[in-house]
Tab-separated table of C-alpha atoms in Angstrom:
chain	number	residue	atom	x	y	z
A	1	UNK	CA	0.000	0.000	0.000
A	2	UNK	CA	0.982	3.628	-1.267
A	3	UNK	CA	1.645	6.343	1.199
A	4	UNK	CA	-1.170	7.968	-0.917
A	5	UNK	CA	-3.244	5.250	-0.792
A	6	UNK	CA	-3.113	4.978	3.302
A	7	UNK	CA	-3.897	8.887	3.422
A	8	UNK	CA	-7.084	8.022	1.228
A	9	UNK	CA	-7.893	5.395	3.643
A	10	UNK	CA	-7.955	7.726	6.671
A	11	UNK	CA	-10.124	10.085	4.674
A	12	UNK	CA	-12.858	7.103	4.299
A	13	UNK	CA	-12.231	6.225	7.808
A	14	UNK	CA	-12.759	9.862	9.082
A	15	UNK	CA	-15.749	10.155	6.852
A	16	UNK	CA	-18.055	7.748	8.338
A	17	UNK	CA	-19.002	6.333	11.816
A	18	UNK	CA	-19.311	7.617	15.234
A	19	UNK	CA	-17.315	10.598	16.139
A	20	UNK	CA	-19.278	12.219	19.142
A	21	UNK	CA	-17.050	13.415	22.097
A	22	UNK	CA	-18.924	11.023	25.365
A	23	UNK	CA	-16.560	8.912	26.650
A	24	UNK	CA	-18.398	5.778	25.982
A	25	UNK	CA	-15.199	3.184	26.529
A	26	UNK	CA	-11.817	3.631	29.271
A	27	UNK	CA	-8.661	2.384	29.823
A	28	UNK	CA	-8.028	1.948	32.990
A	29	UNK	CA	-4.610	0.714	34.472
A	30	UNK	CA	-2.649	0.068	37.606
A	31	UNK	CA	1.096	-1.124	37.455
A	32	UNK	CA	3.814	-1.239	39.387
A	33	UNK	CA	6.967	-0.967	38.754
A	34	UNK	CA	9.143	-3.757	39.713
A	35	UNK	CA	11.577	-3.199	42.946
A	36	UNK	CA	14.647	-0.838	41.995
A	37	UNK	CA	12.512	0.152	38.499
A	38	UNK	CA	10.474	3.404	39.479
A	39	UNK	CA	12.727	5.816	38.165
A	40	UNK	CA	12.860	4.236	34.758
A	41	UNK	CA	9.354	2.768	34.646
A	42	UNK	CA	8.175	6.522	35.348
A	43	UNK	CA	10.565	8.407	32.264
A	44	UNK	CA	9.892	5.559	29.981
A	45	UNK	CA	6.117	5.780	30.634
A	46	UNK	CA	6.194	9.625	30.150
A	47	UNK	CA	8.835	9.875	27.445
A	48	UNK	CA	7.301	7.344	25.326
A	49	UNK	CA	4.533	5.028	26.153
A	50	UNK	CA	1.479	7.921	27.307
A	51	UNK	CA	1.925	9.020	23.786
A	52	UNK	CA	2.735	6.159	21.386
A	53	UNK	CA	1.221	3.468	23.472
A	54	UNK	CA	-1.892	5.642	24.008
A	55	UNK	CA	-2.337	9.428	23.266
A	56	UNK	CA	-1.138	8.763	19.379
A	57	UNK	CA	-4.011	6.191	18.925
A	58	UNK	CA	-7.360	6.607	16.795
A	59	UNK	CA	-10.351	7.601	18.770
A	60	UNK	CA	-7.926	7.734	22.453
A	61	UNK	CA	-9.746	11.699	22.949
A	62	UNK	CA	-8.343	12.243	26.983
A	63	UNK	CA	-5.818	10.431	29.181
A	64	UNK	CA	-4.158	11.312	32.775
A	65	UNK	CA	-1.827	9.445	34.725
A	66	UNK	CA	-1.754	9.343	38.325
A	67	UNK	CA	0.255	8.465	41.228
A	68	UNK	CA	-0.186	6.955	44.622
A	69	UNK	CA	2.923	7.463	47.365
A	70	UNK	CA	3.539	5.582	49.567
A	71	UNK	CA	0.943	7.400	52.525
A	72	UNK	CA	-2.136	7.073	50.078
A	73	UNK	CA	-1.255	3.248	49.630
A	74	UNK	CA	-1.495	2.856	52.955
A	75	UNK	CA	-5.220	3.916	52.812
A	76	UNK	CA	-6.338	1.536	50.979
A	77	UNK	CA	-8.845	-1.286	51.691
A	78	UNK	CA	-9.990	-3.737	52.036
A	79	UNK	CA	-6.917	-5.571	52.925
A	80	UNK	CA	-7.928	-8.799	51.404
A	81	UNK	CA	-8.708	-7.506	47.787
A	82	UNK	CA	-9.689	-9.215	44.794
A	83	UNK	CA	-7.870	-6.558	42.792
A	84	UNK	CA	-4.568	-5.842	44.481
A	85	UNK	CA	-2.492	-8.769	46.449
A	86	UNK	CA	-1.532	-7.212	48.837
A	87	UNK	CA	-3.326	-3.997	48.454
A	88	UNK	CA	-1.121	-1.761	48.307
A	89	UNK	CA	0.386	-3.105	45.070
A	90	UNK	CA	-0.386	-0.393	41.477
A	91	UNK	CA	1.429	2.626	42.944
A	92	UNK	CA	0.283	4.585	39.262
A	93	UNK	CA	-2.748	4.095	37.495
A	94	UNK	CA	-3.853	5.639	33.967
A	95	UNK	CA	-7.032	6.324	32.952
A	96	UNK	CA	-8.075	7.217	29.172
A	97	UNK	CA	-11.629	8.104	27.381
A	98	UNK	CA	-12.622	6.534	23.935
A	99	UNK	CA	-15.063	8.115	21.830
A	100	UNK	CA	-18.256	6.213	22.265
A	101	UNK	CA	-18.973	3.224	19.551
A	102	UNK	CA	-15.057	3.013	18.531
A	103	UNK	CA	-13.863	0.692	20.669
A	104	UNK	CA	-13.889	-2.638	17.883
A	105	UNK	CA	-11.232	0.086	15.590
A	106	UNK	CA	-9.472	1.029	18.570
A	107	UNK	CA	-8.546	-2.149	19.943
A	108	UNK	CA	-7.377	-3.269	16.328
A	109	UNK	CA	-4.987	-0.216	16.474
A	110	UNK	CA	-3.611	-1.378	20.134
A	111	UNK	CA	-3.286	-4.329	19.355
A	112	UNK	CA	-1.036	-3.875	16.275
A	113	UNK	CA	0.851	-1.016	17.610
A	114	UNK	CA	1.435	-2.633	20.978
A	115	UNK	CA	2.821	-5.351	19.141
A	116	UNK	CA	4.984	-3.354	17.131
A	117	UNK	CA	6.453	-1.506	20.578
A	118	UNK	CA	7.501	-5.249	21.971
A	119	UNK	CA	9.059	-5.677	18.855
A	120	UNK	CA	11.148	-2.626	18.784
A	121	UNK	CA	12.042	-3.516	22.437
A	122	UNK	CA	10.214	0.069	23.492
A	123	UNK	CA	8.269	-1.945	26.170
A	124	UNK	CA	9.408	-1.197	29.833
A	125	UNK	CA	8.840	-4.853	30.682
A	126	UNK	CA	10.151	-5.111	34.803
A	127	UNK	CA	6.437	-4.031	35.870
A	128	UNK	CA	3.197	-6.237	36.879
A	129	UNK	CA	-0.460	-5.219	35.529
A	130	UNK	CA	-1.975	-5.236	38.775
A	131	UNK	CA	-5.548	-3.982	37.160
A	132	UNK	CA	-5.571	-3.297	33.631
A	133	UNK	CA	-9.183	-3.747	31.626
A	134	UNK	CA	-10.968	-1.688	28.542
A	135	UNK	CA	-14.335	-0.417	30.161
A	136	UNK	CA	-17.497	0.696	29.059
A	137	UNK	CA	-18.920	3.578	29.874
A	138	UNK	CA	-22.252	2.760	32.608
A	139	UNK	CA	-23.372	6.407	33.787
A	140	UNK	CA	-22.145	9.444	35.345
A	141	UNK	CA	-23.329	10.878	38.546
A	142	UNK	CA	-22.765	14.724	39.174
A	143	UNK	CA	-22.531	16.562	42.439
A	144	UNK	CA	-23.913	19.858	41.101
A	145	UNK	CA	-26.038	18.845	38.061
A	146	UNK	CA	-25.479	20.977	35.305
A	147	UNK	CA	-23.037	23.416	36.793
A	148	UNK	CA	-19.427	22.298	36.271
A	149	UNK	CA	-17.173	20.378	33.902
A	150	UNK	CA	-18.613	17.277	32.208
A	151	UNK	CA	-17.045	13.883	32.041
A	152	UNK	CA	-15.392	14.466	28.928
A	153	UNK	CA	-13.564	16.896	30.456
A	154	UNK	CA	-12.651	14.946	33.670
A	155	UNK	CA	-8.919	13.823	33.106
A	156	UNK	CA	-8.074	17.679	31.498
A	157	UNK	CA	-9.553	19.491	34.307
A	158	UNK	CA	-6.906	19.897	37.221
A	159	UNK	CA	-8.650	17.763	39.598
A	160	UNK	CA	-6.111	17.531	42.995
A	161	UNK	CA	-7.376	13.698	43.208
A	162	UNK	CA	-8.714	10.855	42.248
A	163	UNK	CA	-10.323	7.965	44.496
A	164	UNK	CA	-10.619	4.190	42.012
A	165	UNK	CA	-13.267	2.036	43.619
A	166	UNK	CA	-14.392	-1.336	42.758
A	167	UNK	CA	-17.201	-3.535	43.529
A	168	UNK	CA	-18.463	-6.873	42.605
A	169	UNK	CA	-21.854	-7.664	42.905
A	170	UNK	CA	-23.330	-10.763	44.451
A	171	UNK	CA	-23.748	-12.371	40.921
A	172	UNK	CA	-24.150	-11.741	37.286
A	173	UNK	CA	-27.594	-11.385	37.545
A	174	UNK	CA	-27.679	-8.283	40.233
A	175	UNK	CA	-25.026	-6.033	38.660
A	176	UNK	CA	-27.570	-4.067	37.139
A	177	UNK	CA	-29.709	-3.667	40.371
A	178	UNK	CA	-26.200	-2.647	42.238
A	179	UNK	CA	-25.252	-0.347	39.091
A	180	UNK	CA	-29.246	1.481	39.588
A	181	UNK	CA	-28.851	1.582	43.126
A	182	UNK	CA	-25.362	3.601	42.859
A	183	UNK	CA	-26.078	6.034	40.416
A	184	UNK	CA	-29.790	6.705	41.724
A	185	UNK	CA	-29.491	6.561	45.565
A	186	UNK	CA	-26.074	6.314	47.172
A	187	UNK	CA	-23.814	8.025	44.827
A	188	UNK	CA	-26.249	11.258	44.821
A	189	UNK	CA	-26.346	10.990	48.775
A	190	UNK	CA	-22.556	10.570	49.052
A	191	UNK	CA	-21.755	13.223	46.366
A	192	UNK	CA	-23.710	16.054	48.446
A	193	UNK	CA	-21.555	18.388	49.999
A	194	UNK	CA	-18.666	16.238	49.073
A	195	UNK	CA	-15.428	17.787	47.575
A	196	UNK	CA	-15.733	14.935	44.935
A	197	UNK	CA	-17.413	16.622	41.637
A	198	UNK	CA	-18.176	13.567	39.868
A	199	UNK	CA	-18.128	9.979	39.967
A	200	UNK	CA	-18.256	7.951	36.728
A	201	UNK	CA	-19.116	4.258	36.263
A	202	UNK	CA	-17.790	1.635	34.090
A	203	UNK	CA	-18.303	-1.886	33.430
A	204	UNK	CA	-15.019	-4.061	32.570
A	205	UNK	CA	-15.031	-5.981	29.380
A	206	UNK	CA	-12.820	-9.123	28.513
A	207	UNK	CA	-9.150	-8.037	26.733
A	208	UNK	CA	-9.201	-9.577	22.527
A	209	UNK	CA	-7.478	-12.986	22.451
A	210	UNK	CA	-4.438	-11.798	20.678
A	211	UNK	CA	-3.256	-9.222	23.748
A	212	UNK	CA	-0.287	-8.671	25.155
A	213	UNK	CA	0.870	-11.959	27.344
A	214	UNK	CA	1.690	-9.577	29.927
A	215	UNK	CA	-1.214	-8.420	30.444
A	216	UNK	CA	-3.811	-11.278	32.261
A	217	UNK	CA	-7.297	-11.677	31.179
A	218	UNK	CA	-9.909	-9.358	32.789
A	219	UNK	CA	-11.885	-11.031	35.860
A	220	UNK	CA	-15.553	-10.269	36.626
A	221	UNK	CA	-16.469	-8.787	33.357
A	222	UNK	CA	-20.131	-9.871	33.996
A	223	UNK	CA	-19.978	-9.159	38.013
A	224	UNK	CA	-17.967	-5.598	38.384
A	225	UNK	CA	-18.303	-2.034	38.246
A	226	UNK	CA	-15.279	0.510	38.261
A	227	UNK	CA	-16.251	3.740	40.235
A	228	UNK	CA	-13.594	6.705	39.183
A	229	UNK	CA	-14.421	9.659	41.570
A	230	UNK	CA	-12.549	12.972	40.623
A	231	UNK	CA	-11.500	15.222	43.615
A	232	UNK	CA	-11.778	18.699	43.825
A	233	UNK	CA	-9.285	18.431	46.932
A	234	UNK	CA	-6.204	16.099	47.618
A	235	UNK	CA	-7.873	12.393	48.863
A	236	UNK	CA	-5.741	13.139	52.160
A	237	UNK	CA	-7.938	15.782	52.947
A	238	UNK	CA	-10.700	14.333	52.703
A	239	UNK	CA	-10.235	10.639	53.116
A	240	UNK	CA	-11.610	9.814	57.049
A	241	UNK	CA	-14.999	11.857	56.462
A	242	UNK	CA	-15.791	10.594	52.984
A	243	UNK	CA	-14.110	7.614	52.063
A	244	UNK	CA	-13.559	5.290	54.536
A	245	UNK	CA	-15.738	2.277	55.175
A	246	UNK	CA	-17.793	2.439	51.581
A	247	UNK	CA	-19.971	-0.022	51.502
A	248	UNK	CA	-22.559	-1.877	49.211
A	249	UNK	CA	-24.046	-3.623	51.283
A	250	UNK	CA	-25.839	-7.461	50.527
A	251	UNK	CA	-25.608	-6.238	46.904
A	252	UNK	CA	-22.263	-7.333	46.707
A	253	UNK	CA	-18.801	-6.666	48.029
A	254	UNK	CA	-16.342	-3.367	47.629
A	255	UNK	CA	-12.878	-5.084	46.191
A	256	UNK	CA	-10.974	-2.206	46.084
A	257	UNK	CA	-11.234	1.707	47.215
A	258	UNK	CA	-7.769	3.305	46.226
A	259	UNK	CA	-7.135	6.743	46.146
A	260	UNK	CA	-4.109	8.588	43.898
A	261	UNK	CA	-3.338	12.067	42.531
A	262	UNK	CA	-2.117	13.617	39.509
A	263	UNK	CA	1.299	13.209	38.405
A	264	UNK	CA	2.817	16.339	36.777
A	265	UNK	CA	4.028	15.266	33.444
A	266	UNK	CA	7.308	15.441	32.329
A	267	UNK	CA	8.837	15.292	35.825
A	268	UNK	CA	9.978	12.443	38.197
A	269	UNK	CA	7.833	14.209	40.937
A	270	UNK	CA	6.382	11.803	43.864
A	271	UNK	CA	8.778	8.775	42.512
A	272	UNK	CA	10.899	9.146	45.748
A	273	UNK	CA	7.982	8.890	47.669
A	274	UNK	CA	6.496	5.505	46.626
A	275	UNK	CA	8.212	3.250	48.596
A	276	UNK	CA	8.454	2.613	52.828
C-alpha cells in the first residue's frame, strides 16, 4: 500500500461512523513498577509510552496518569482484595476516554501497535499489571447537576485527586440492580456536599485474544463495576470523612477503594515517595 493510498484510507475512515465526544469506553490501568525500576518505569512511561502506546491512537480523545505514594497506599482497603495482592500493590494508574462506539477500531490499532512496541524492544517490561481492563462507559453521577465540567472533560480538568473504587456484585444477575442503586441513591447521597465533583461508572469488558501476554485476562467482566471519583481536593484531605468504610451492602462486596493524585508530566515528581 501507497503512502497515498493509506492517506485516502484515513479520509474514508474519518468520513463515516461515530465521532461524538462522550466517553463511551476507558482504559483503565494500575502497574507497578518492579523493585529498583520506578525511576525508569516513570521516564519511559512519560517519554514514550502515554503518547505512542496511548495518546497517538485513533479515537484515544483524553488520558491522565496518576500516582499513589507511599501514605495514600497505605489507605487503601480492604486488605484482602480481589484486585490488588496485597493492596497496596499499582502505585500509578492511567485512565483514558474513547469516543463512544469506537472501541472494535481502537482495539485493532492497540493491538497492532502494541505489538509493534515489543518488537522494537520500546516496552518497559520489569512491571506487573496489577488492574488493567478496557471499560465501558455505565453512567455518570454529578454533584452539582449541570453546573461544572462534564465527564469528557474529567482527566483535562486539574482535579487535585482521584479515588478508584471497585465492587463486585453478588452475581451476574444483580449487577444491574447494584449499578441502579449507585447512580440513583447512594452516589447522589454521598456526592452532596462532598469535595468529589463527579463519579463515573464503568463496566469491565474481557481483553481480545491476541493481547499482550503480559497483560492477564480481565476477571468479573459480567460481576464488576469501576467507580472513578474525581477530587476537587487532595484524597488526604478528605479521606476519614468521605471515604472510609464504603460499603454496598448485601448487593455485593467493595474489592478495592484506592485513592491517587495527579502526576505532573514530564517530571519524576512523587517517585521518591512511593516506597516505605
Amino acid at each position: 500500500m501507497t503512502e497515498d493510498t493509506r492517506s485516502e484510507v484515513y479520509a474514508e475512515l474519518a468520513a463515516v461512523g461515530p465521532y461524538g465526544v462522550r466517553p463511551g469506553h476507558a482504559l483503565i490501568t494500575m502497574v507497578e513498577p518492579d523493585p529498583g525500576q520506578e525511576y525508569a518505569y516513570n521516564r519511559w512511561y512519560e517519554d514514550d509510552h502515554y503518547y505512542a502506546g496511548a495518546m497517538a491512537m485513533p479515537w484515544m480523545f483524553a488520558g491522565r496518569r496518576w500516582v499513589a505514594t507511599h501514605d495514600l497506599q497505605e489507605l487503601r482497603y480492604p486488605e484482602k482484595s480481589a484486585i490488588a495482592q496485597p493492596v497496596t500493590a499499582g502505585c500509578y494508574l492511567s485512565t483514558y476516554w474513547i469516543t463512544e462506539g469506537r472501541y472494535d477500531e481502537h482495539m485493532k490499532w492497540t493491538v497492532g501497535i502494541n505489538k509493534r512496541l515489543n518488537r522494537d524492544g520500546r516496552v518497559h517490561q520489569a512491571r506487573t499489571h496489577v488492574f488493567t481492563a478496557f471499560q465501558d462507559h455505565e453512567a455518570t453521577v454529578y454533584r452539582d447537576g449541570a453546573a461544572g465540567p462534564r465527564d469528557i472533560h474529567a482527566l483535562d480538568h486539574p482535579y487535585a485527586g482521584l479515588v478508584l473504587q471497585v465492587v463486585d456484585a453478588e452475581d451476574a444477575g444483580r449487577r444491574a440492580e447494584l449499578l441502579e442503586w449507585l447512580r440513583s441513591h447512594e452516589l447522589p447521597r454521598l456526592l452532596a456536599g462532598s469535595p468529589a465533583a463527579m463519579v463515573t461508572l464503568f463496566r469491565p469488558t474481557p481483553l481480545p485474544g491476541d493481547r499482550m501476554t503480559y497483560v492477564k485476562q480481565v476477571e468479573g467482566v459480567d460481576t464488576r463495576l469501576t467507580l472513578l471519583w474525581f477530587l476537587e481536593s487532595d484524597p488526604r484531605a478528605c479521606w476519614e470523612a468521605r471515604f472510609t468504610g464504603l460499603s454496598v451492602g448485601e448487593r455485593g462486596r467493595v474489592e478495592l477503594v484506592a485513592p491517587f493524585i495527579p502526576t505532573v508530566p514530564g517530571t519524576d515528581r512523587h517517585v521518591d515517595r512511593l516506597r516505605a
